[in-house]
Amino acid sequence: MIRRTLLLAAAFLSLSAAADPATVVTPVDPLTVQDDDFARHRDPAEWKGLKVERIEFREERAQWRLWRITNTARPRGPLWFVPHDNENGGFEAALVAVKRYGGTIVAVDAGVHADHDGQRFNYAVDYGRPVDPNRNFDSALPGYARIILASHRPADFPIIALHTNQKGFNTAESNCNKSDPPGNGIISIRYCDDFYTPHPSTTKTFPFDDDDSVAFVTHLTGRDPAQAFCWALTRNDFNVVQERVVVTDRSASNYAALHGLHYLNFETLDSGLTPAALEDQRNRLTTMIDRAMALCAPAITPIAPK
């Protein structure tokens, strides 16, 4: 245990070793932020006990804007990461989670380019294609990861990424369930290939009555998957996808696995932007969070409501 703690500390120090890009951090009033995520939360009571900062920096060809939201009563705690600005249910769940368990939210704002606010990619680039914020964890661009992780320490584990996704999966790329209706991507408990192994819930109780509501548990190739952080989810009736990392795809999950950081990724179906749809997405994600925290980070107890 001591050896692992020292290794995690060394890994974290290596993230901070080089100079970061010039970063501007500005405290902001969340009630005045012109952004759709904040616009849904104009009640001052929702922001009580939270500190909000805008973080802006440039690295290589891209300009970035992040929102950092910290629980001032319990700043040490999980890092709630929302990389995609169009995945509104993820932001809703993160706002509940940071108030319940403490720590910090880091949410990427695609509105750094005025014409692309609320979109998946960052279009504020000098040249080339827009950047997927969850495919920018690259050793050639070390500042991005360090700035996102700046408020996090390994002892504050875990890092929990929150996503919403499109229905179904690309059956042409899957090694199983190829007769399912064609969809997009790989986010489904019914998708499998050489790197993604599904462990479906047997009872399919909420939130796993939906095949697109899944947890990802990541491990390095050659390692025992059962030693991965929060492998207990597979024994507790979750929809779990086991992700095996061979060569990084530049995602946060791969980065975390390669740097020995405790990390989980929770996904649910993007069912729309109506209040009822966002509430369902939020509740599915927070149900996964609550169960995972109790199983895998029991020392981080919910904050008692005042």
mmCIF file of C-alpha atoms in Angstrom:
data_model
loop_
_atom_site.group_PDB
_atom_site.id
_atom_site.type_symbol
_atom_site.label_atom_id
_atom_site.label_comp_id
_atom_site.label_asym_id
_atom_site.label_seq_id
_atom_site.Cartn_x
_atom_site.Cartn_y
_atom_site.Cartn_z
ATOM 1 C CA MET A 1 0.000 0.000 0.000
ATOM 2 C CA ILE A 2 2.817 2.424 0.910
ATOM 3 C CA ARG A 3 4.610 1.579 -2.331
ATOM 4 C CA ARG A 4 1.457 2.267 -4.359
ATOM 5 C CA THR A 5 0.941 5.595 -2.559
ATOM 6 C CA LEU A 6 4.508 6.622 -3.368
ATOM 7 C CA LEU A 7 4.068 5.629 -7.008
ATOM 8 C CA LEU A 8 0.857 7.642 -7.279
ATOM 9 C CA ALA A 9 2.535 10.635 -5.699
ATOM 10 C CA ALA A 10 5.460 10.362 -8.114
ATOM 11 C CA ALA A 11 3.082 10.127 -11.045
ATOM 12 C CA PHE A 12 1.259 13.222 -9.926
ATOM 13 C CA LEU A 13 4.470 15.169 -9.405
ATOM 14 C CA SER A 14 5.498 14.267 -12.944
ATOM 15 C CA LEU A 15 2.306 15.913 -14.185
ATOM 16 C CA SER A 16 3.385 19.149 -12.534
ATOM 17 C CA ALA A 17 7.070 19.050 -13.487
ATOM 18 C CA ALA A 18 7.044 21.217 -16.597
ATOM 19 C CA ALA A 19 5.743 24.734 -17.030
ATOM 20 C CA ASP A 20 2.080 25.024 -17.943
ATOM 21 C CA PRO A 21 0.770 27.283 -20.700
ATOM 22 C CA ALA A 22 -0.011 30.832 -19.526
ATOM 23 C CA THR A 23 -3.263 30.402 -17.635
ATOM 24 C CA VAL A 24 -5.765 33.078 -16.622
ATOM 25 C CA VAL A 25 -7.989 32.137 -13.696
ATOM 26 C CA THR A 26 -10.909 34.478 -13.022
ATOM 27 C CA PRO A 27 -13.442 34.175 -10.186
ATOM 28 C CA VAL A 28 -16.970 34.540 -11.592
ATOM 29 C CA ASP A 29 -20.519 34.927 -10.352
ATOM 30 C CA PRO A 30 -22.380 31.839 -11.618
ATOM 31 C CA LEU A 31 -25.639 33.779 -11.728
ATOM 32 C CA THR A 32 -24.278 36.037 -14.462
ATOM 33 C CA VAL A 33 -22.359 33.522 -16.612
ATOM 34 C CA GLN A 34 -23.731 33.552 -20.170
ATOM 35 C CA ASP A 35 -23.696 29.817 -20.768
ATOM 36 C CA ASP A 36 -26.523 27.315 -21.173
ATOM 37 C CA ASP A 37 -25.342 25.088 -18.301
ATOM 38 C CA PHE A 38 -25.330 28.026 -15.887
ATOM 39 C CA ALA A 39 -28.537 29.485 -17.328
ATOM 40 C CA ARG A 40 -30.409 26.412 -16.106
ATOM 41 C CA HIS A 41 -29.327 27.273 -12.542
ATOM 42 C CA ARG A 42 -30.209 30.885 -11.717
ATOM 43 C CA ASP A 43 -31.363 30.216 -8.162
ATOM 44 C CA PRO A 44 -28.684 31.573 -5.785
ATOM 45 C CA ALA A 45 -29.405 28.725 -3.364
ATOM 46 C CA GLU A 46 -28.026 26.233 -5.881
ATOM 47 C CA TRP A 47 -24.604 27.878 -5.695
ATOM 48 C CA LYS A 48 -24.347 28.232 -1.937
ATOM 49 C CA GLY A 49 -20.994 26.885 -0.781
ATOM 50 C CA LEU A 50 -19.549 26.679 -4.300
ATOM 51 C CA LYS A 51 -16.693 28.732 -5.769
ATOM 52 C CA VAL A 52 -16.724 29.166 -9.546
ATOM 53 C CA GLU A 53 -13.712 30.095 -11.674
ATOM 54 C CA ARG A 54 -13.172 30.553 -15.395
ATOM 55 C CA ILE A 55 -9.864 29.120 -16.610
ATOM 56 C CA GLU A 56 -8.486 30.223 -19.976
ATOM 57 C CA PHE A 57 -5.290 29.173 -21.698
ATOM 58 C CA ARG A 58 -3.773 28.423 -25.070
ATOM 59 C CA GLU A 59 -1.775 25.343 -25.930
ATOM 60 C CA GLU A 60 -0.303 24.819 -29.381
ATOM 61 C CA ARG A 61 -3.125 25.483 -31.893
ATOM 62 C CA ALA A 62 -6.095 25.551 -29.492
ATOM 63 C CA GLN A 63 -7.585 28.129 -27.141
ATOM 64 C CA TRP A 64 -9.367 26.614 -24.140
ATOM 65 C CA ARG A 65 -11.942 27.700 -21.581
ATOM 66 C CA LEU A 66 -12.810 25.587 -18.552
ATOM 67 C CA TRP A 67 -15.158 26.084 -15.636
ATOM 68 C CA ARG A 68 -13.851 25.003 -12.246
ATOM 69 C CA ILE A 69 -16.481 24.650 -9.524
ATOM 70 C CA THR A 70 -15.200 23.850 -6.024
ATOM 71 C CA ASN A 71 -17.052 22.865 -2.881
ATOM 72 C CA THR A 72 -15.602 25.360 -0.396
ATOM 73 C CA ALA A 73 -16.578 23.283 2.647
ATOM 74 C CA ARG A 74 -14.915 20.148 1.266
ATOM 75 C CA PRO A 75 -12.489 21.151 -1.503
ATOM 76 C CA ARG A 76 -10.538 17.915 -1.239
ATOM 77 C CA GLY A 77 -12.527 15.198 -2.890
ATOM 78 C CA PRO A 78 -13.322 13.668 -6.266
ATOM 79 C CA LEU A 79 -12.662 15.445 -9.530
ATOM 80 C CA TRP A 80 -15.904 15.497 -11.504
ATOM 81 C CA PHE A 81 -14.892 15.849 -15.146
ATOM 82 C CA VAL A 82 -17.376 16.940 -17.854
ATOM 83 C CA PRO A 83 -15.358 17.121 -21.091
ATOM 84 C CA HIS A 84 -18.159 17.597 -23.631
ATOM 85 C CA ASP A 85 -20.171 20.816 -23.597
ATOM 86 C CA ASN A 86 -23.120 19.236 -25.426
ATOM 87 C CA GLU A 87 -23.593 16.539 -22.775
ATOM 88 C CA ASN A 88 -25.834 18.549 -20.481
ATOM 89 C CA GLY A 89 -26.901 15.640 -18.303
ATOM 90 C CA GLY A 90 -23.269 15.228 -17.274
ATOM 91 C CA PHE A 91 -23.117 18.799 -16.010
ATOM 92 C CA GLU A 92 -26.399 18.342 -14.123
ATOM 93 C CA ALA A 93 -25.076 15.228 -12.377
ATOM 94 C CA ALA A 94 -21.725 16.854 -11.589
ATOM 95 C CA LEU A 95 -23.446 19.771 -9.876
ATOM 96 C CA VAL A 96 -25.337 17.363 -7.603
ATOM 97 C CA ALA A 97 -22.234 15.263 -6.948
ATOM 98 C CA VAL A 98 -19.901 18.123 -5.990
ATOM 99 C CA LYS A 99 -22.410 19.326 -3.405
ATOM 100 C CA ARG A 100 -22.980 15.798 -2.088
ATOM 101 C CA TYR A 101 -19.384 14.520 -1.952
ATOM 102 C CA GLY A 102 -17.215 17.625 -2.243
ATOM 103 C CA GLY A 103 -14.235 18.103 -4.536
ATOM 104 C CA THR A 104 -14.215 19.983 -7.798
ATOM 105 C CA ILE A 105 -15.972 20.025 -11.156
ATOM 106 C CA VAL A 106 -13.937 20.758 -14.266
ATOM 107 C CA ALA A 107 -16.186 21.320 -17.286
ATOM 108 C CA VAL A 108 -14.926 22.196 -20.758
ATOM 109 C CA ASP A 109 -16.702 25.126 -22.438
ATOM 110 C CA ALA A 110 -16.902 24.928 -26.233
ATOM 111 C CA GLY A 111 -18.241 28.493 -26.137
ATOM 112 C CA VAL A 112 -14.642 29.692 -26.202
ATOM 113 C CA HIS A 113 -15.571 29.885 -29.922
ATOM 114 C CA ALA A 114 -18.700 32.043 -29.968
ATOM 115 C CA ASP A 115 -20.278 30.177 -32.887
ATOM 116 C CA HIS A 116 -19.963 26.739 -31.306
ATOM 117 C CA ASP A 117 -21.203 27.067 -27.729
ATOM 118 C CA GLY A 118 -22.773 23.891 -26.393
ATOM 119 C CA GLN A 119 -21.092 21.621 -28.930
ATOM 120 C CA ARG A 120 -18.972 18.515 -28.470
ATOM 121 C CA PHE A 121 -15.698 19.761 -29.972
ATOM 122 C CA ASN A 122 -13.525 22.806 -29.406
ATOM 123 C CA TYR A 123 -13.521 24.861 -32.615
ATOM 124 C CA ALA A 124 -11.261 27.610 -31.257
ATOM 125 C CA VAL A 125 -8.240 26.407 -33.225
ATOM 126 C CA ASP A 126 -5.768 28.281 -35.412
ATOM 127 C CA TYR A 127 -5.766 25.582 -38.075
ATOM 128 C CA GLY A 128 -6.860 22.022 -38.716
ATOM 129 C CA ARG A 129 -9.777 20.089 -37.331
ATOM 130 C CA PRO A 130 -11.633 20.956 -34.127
ATOM 131 C CA VAL A 131 -10.415 19.179 -30.998
ATOM 132 C CA ASP A 132 -12.296 16.557 -29.007
ATOM 133 C CA PRO A 133 -11.678 17.577 -25.369
ATOM 134 C CA ASN A 134 -11.622 13.910 -24.410
ATOM 135 C CA ARG A 135 -8.974 13.070 -26.985
ATOM 136 C CA ASN A 136 -6.457 15.721 -26.001
ATOM 137 C CA PHE A 137 -4.658 13.940 -23.152
ATOM 138 C CA ASP A 138 -1.439 13.753 -25.124
ATOM 139 C CA SER A 139 2.142 13.683 -23.868
ATOM 140 C CA ALA A 140 2.960 16.141 -26.652
ATOM 141 C CA LEU A 141 0.459 18.603 -25.109
ATOM 142 C CA PRO A 142 1.081 18.129 -21.389
ATOM 143 C CA GLY A 143 -0.381 21.430 -20.214
ATOM 144 C CA TYR A 144 -3.976 20.441 -20.965
ATOM 145 C CA ALA A 145 -3.969 17.439 -18.627
ATOM 146 C CA ARG A 146 -2.040 19.256 -15.903
ATOM 147 C CA ILE A 147 -4.452 22.189 -15.870
ATOM 148 C CA ILE A 148 -7.495 19.931 -15.729
ATOM 149 C CA LEU A 149 -5.910 17.949 -12.878
ATOM 150 C CA ALA A 150 -4.460 20.992 -11.095
ATOM 151 C CA SER A 151 -6.904 20.876 -8.180
ATOM 152 C CA HIS A 152 -6.746 17.097 -7.791
ATOM 153 C CA ARG A 153 -4.398 14.983 -5.686
ATOM 154 C CA PRO A 154 -4.164 11.182 -5.880
ATOM 155 C CA ALA A 155 -5.203 10.928 -2.231
ATOM 156 C CA ASP A 156 -8.446 12.726 -3.126
ATOM 157 C CA PHE A 157 -9.447 9.955 -5.513
ATOM 158 C CA PRO A 158 -11.301 9.195 -7.663
ATOM 159 C CA ILE A 159 -11.644 11.080 -10.937
ATOM 160 C CA ILE A 160 -15.142 10.517 -12.289
ATOM 161 C CA ALA A 161 -16.002 11.492 -15.862
ATOM 162 C CA LEU A 162 -19.658 12.074 -16.684
ATOM 163 C CA HIS A 163 -21.033 11.627 -20.188
ATOM 164 C CA THR A 164 -24.220 11.248 -22.181
ATOM 165 C CA ASN A 165 -24.301 9.386 -25.482
ATOM 166 C CA GLN A 166 -26.354 8.529 -28.544
ATOM 167 C CA LYS A 167 -28.616 5.518 -28.578
ATOM 168 C CA GLY A 168 -27.208 2.154 -29.648
ATOM 169 C CA PHE A 169 -23.808 1.336 -31.099
ATOM 170 C CA ASN A 170 -22.005 0.722 -34.364
ATOM 171 C CA THR A 171 -22.923 -2.896 -35.084
ATOM 172 C CA ALA A 172 -20.430 -3.069 -37.968
ATOM 173 C CA GLU A 173 -17.540 -2.582 -35.525
ATOM 174 C CA SER A 174 -18.854 -4.814 -32.758
ATOM 175 C CA ASN A 175 -17.877 -8.450 -32.277
ATOM 176 C CA CYS A 176 -21.237 -9.236 -30.660
ATOM 177 C CA ASN A 177 -24.938 -8.430 -31.065
ATOM 178 C CA LYS A 178 -24.347 -7.516 -34.705
ATOM 179 C CA SER A 179 -28.031 -7.996 -35.543
ATOM 180 C CA ASP A 180 -29.064 -5.091 -33.270
ATOM 181 C CA PRO A 181 -30.396 -1.931 -34.940
ATOM 182 C CA PRO A 182 -27.445 0.073 -36.307
ATOM 183 C CA GLY A 183 -26.313 2.963 -34.149
ATOM 184 C CA ASN A 184 -23.227 5.059 -33.534
ATOM 185 C CA GLY A 185 -20.094 4.645 -31.452
ATOM 186 C CA ILE A 186 -19.292 2.014 -28.864
ATOM 187 C CA ILE A 187 -21.139 3.190 -25.750
ATOM 188 C CA SER A 188 -23.498 0.331 -24.983
ATOM 189 C CA ILE A 189 -23.434 -2.716 -22.767
ATOM 190 C CA ARG A 190 -24.222 -4.716 -25.930
ATOM 191 C CA TYR A 191 -21.011 -3.654 -27.723
ATOM 192 C CA CYS A 192 -17.820 -5.707 -27.526
ATOM 193 C CA ASP A 193 -14.487 -5.966 -29.310
ATOM 194 C CA ASP A 194 -10.877 -6.857 -28.528
ATOM 195 C CA PHE A 195 -10.560 -3.923 -26.107
ATOM 196 C CA TYR A 196 -14.047 -3.601 -24.604
ATOM 197 C CA THR A 197 -15.586 -6.483 -22.641
ATOM 198 C CA PRO A 198 -19.128 -6.010 -21.328
ATOM 199 C CA HIS A 199 -20.369 -7.284 -17.960
ATOM 200 C CA PRO A 200 -24.118 -6.630 -18.056
ATOM 201 C CA SER A 201 -26.420 -6.178 -15.104
ATOM 202 C CA THR A 202 -28.481 -9.308 -14.499
ATOM 203 C CA THR A 203 -31.530 -7.630 -12.965
ATOM 204 C CA LYS A 204 -31.517 -4.554 -15.240
ATOM 205 C CA THR A 205 -32.906 -2.383 -12.469
ATOM 206 C CA PHE A 206 -32.646 1.408 -12.682
ATOM 207 C CA PRO A 207 -30.437 2.886 -14.039
ATOM 208 C CA PHE A 208 -29.425 -0.232 -15.978
ATOM 209 C CA ASP A 209 -32.836 -0.798 -17.536
ATOM 210 C CA ASP A 210 -31.195 1.132 -20.382
ATOM 211 C CA ASP A 211 -28.378 -0.510 -22.376
ATOM 212 C CA ASP A 212 -26.720 2.889 -22.894
ATOM 213 C CA SER A 213 -26.270 3.454 -19.150
ATOM 214 C CA VAL A 214 -22.864 1.963 -18.377
ATOM 215 C CA ALA A 215 -19.766 2.331 -16.232
ATOM 216 C CA PHE A 216 -16.294 1.962 -17.745
ATOM 217 C CA VAL A 217 -13.530 0.377 -15.653
ATOM 218 C CA THR A 218 -10.086 0.638 -17.236
ATOM 219 C CA HIS A 219 -6.951 -1.469 -16.856
ATOM 220 C CA LEU A 220 -3.615 -1.786 -18.641
ATOM 221 C CA THR A 221 -3.017 -4.741 -20.927
ATOM 222 C CA GLY A 222 -1.182 -7.545 -19.187
ATOM 223 C CA ARG A 223 -2.643 -6.603 -15.809
ATOM 224 C CA ASP A 224 -5.312 -8.532 -13.952
ATOM 225 C CA PRO A 225 -8.596 -6.721 -14.699
ATOM 226 C CA ALA A 226 -9.851 -7.605 -11.225
ATOM 227 C CA GLN A 227 -7.133 -5.318 -9.809
ATOM 228 C CA ALA A 228 -8.551 -2.283 -11.616
ATOM 229 C CA PHE A 229 -10.025 0.484 -9.503
ATOM 230 C CA CYS A 230 -13.672 -0.227 -8.620
ATOM 231 C CA TRP A 231 -13.761 -3.674 -10.229
ATOM 232 C CA ALA A 232 -16.329 -4.395 -7.493
ATOM 233 C CA LEU A 233 -18.953 -2.852 -9.776
ATOM 234 C CA THR A 234 -18.901 -6.032 -11.866
ATOM 235 C CA ARG A 235 -19.975 -8.008 -8.786
ATOM 236 C CA ASN A 236 -22.724 -5.576 -7.808
ATOM 237 C CA ASP A 237 -25.119 -5.715 -10.749
ATOM 238 C CA PHE A 238 -23.800 -2.735 -12.718
ATOM 239 C CA ASN A 239 -23.602 -2.499 -16.462
ATOM 240 C CA VAL A 240 -19.789 -2.437 -16.639
ATOM 241 C CA VAL A 241 -17.546 -2.270 -19.682
ATOM 242 C CA GLN A 242 -14.009 -3.456 -19.025
ATOM 243 C CA GLU A 243 -11.650 -1.299 -21.118
ATOM 244 C CA ARG A 244 -8.196 -2.737 -21.851
ATOM 245 C CA VAL A 245 -5.578 -0.103 -22.677
ATOM 246 C CA VAL A 246 -2.790 -1.147 -25.049
ATOM 247 C CA VAL A 247 -1.810 2.151 -26.700
ATOM 248 C CA THR A 248 -3.378 5.398 -25.560
ATOM 249 C CA ASP A 249 -6.267 6.811 -27.586
ATOM 250 C CA ARG A 250 -5.597 10.162 -25.838
ATOM 251 C CA SER A 251 -8.743 9.869 -23.717
ATOM 252 C CA ALA A 252 -8.915 10.738 -20.035
ATOM 253 C CA SER A 253 -9.512 7.084 -19.132
ATOM 254 C CA ASN A 254 -6.390 5.923 -20.971
ATOM 255 C CA TYR A 255 -4.354 8.770 -19.496
ATOM 256 C CA ALA A 256 -5.489 7.851 -15.989
ATOM 257 C CA ALA A 257 -4.649 4.171 -16.479
ATOM 258 C CA LEU A 258 -1.181 5.005 -17.760
ATOM 259 C CA HIS A 259 -0.524 7.362 -14.827
ATOM 260 C CA GLY A 260 -1.902 5.124 -12.086
ATOM 261 C CA LEU A 261 -4.847 7.422 -11.267
ATOM 262 C CA HIS A 262 -8.136 6.094 -9.917
ATOM 263 C CA TYR A 263 -10.732 6.806 -12.577
ATOM 264 C CA LEU A 264 -14.297 5.884 -13.524
ATOM 265 C CA ASN A 265 -16.422 6.869 -16.491
ATOM 266 C CA PHE A 266 -20.212 6.904 -16.203
ATOM 267 C CA GLU A 267 -22.413 7.152 -19.296
ATOM 268 C CA THR A 268 -26.134 7.396 -19.952
ATOM 269 C CA LEU A 269 -28.391 8.029 -22.927
ATOM 270 C CA ASP A 270 -28.796 11.625 -24.083
ATOM 271 C CA SER A 271 -32.591 11.750 -24.056
ATOM 272 C CA GLY A 272 -32.926 15.455 -24.838
ATOM 273 C CA LEU A 273 -32.969 18.895 -23.259
ATOM 274 C CA THR A 274 -36.423 19.072 -21.711
ATOM 275 C CA PRO A 275 -36.423 19.409 -17.911
ATOM 276 C CA ALA A 276 -37.817 15.876 -17.575
ATOM 277 C CA ALA A 277 -35.155 14.428 -19.890
ATOM 278 C CA LEU A 278 -32.315 16.208 -18.080
ATOM 279 C CA GLU A 279 -33.690 15.079 -14.737
ATOM 280 C CA ASP A 280 -33.695 11.458 -15.926
ATOM 281 C CA GLN A 281 -30.118 11.710 -17.216
ATOM 282 C CA ARG A 282 -28.991 13.333 -13.974
ATOM 283 C CA ASN A 283 -30.727 10.713 -11.830
ATOM 284 C CA ARG A 284 -29.237 7.822 -13.783
ATOM 285 C CA LEU A 285 -25.729 9.220 -13.446
ATOM 286 C CA THR A 286 -26.067 10.163 -9.767
ATOM 287 C CA THR A 287 -27.461 6.714 -8.945
ATOM 288 C CA MET A 288 -24.308 5.195 -10.452
ATOM 289 C CA ILE A 289 -22.181 7.690 -8.546
ATOM 290 C CA ASP A 290 -23.833 6.975 -5.191
ATOM 291 C CA ARG A 291 -23.468 3.216 -5.527
ATOM 292 C CA ALA A 292 -19.883 3.422 -6.769
ATOM 293 C CA MET A 293 -18.797 5.788 -4.013
ATOM 294 C CA ALA A 294 -20.248 3.480 -1.363
ATOM 295 C CA LEU A 295 -18.501 0.452 -2.881
ATOM 296 C CA CYS A 296 -15.160 1.896 -3.958
ATOM 297 C CA ALA A 297 -14.564 5.111 -1.981
ATOM 298 C CA PRO A 298 -16.445 4.578 1.299
ATOM 299 C CA ALA A 299 -14.220 7.048 3.125
ATOM 300 C CA ILE A 300 -15.792 9.838 1.072
ATOM 301 C CA THR A 301 -19.149 10.035 2.782
ATOM 302 C CA PRO A 302 -22.055 12.211 1.609
ATOM 303 C CA ILE A 303 -22.184 15.654 3.162
ATOM 304 C CA ALA A 304 -25.128 15.935 5.539
ATOM 305 C CA PRO A 305 -27.685 18.475 4.305
ATOM 306 C CA LYS A 306 -27.917 21.627 6.398
#
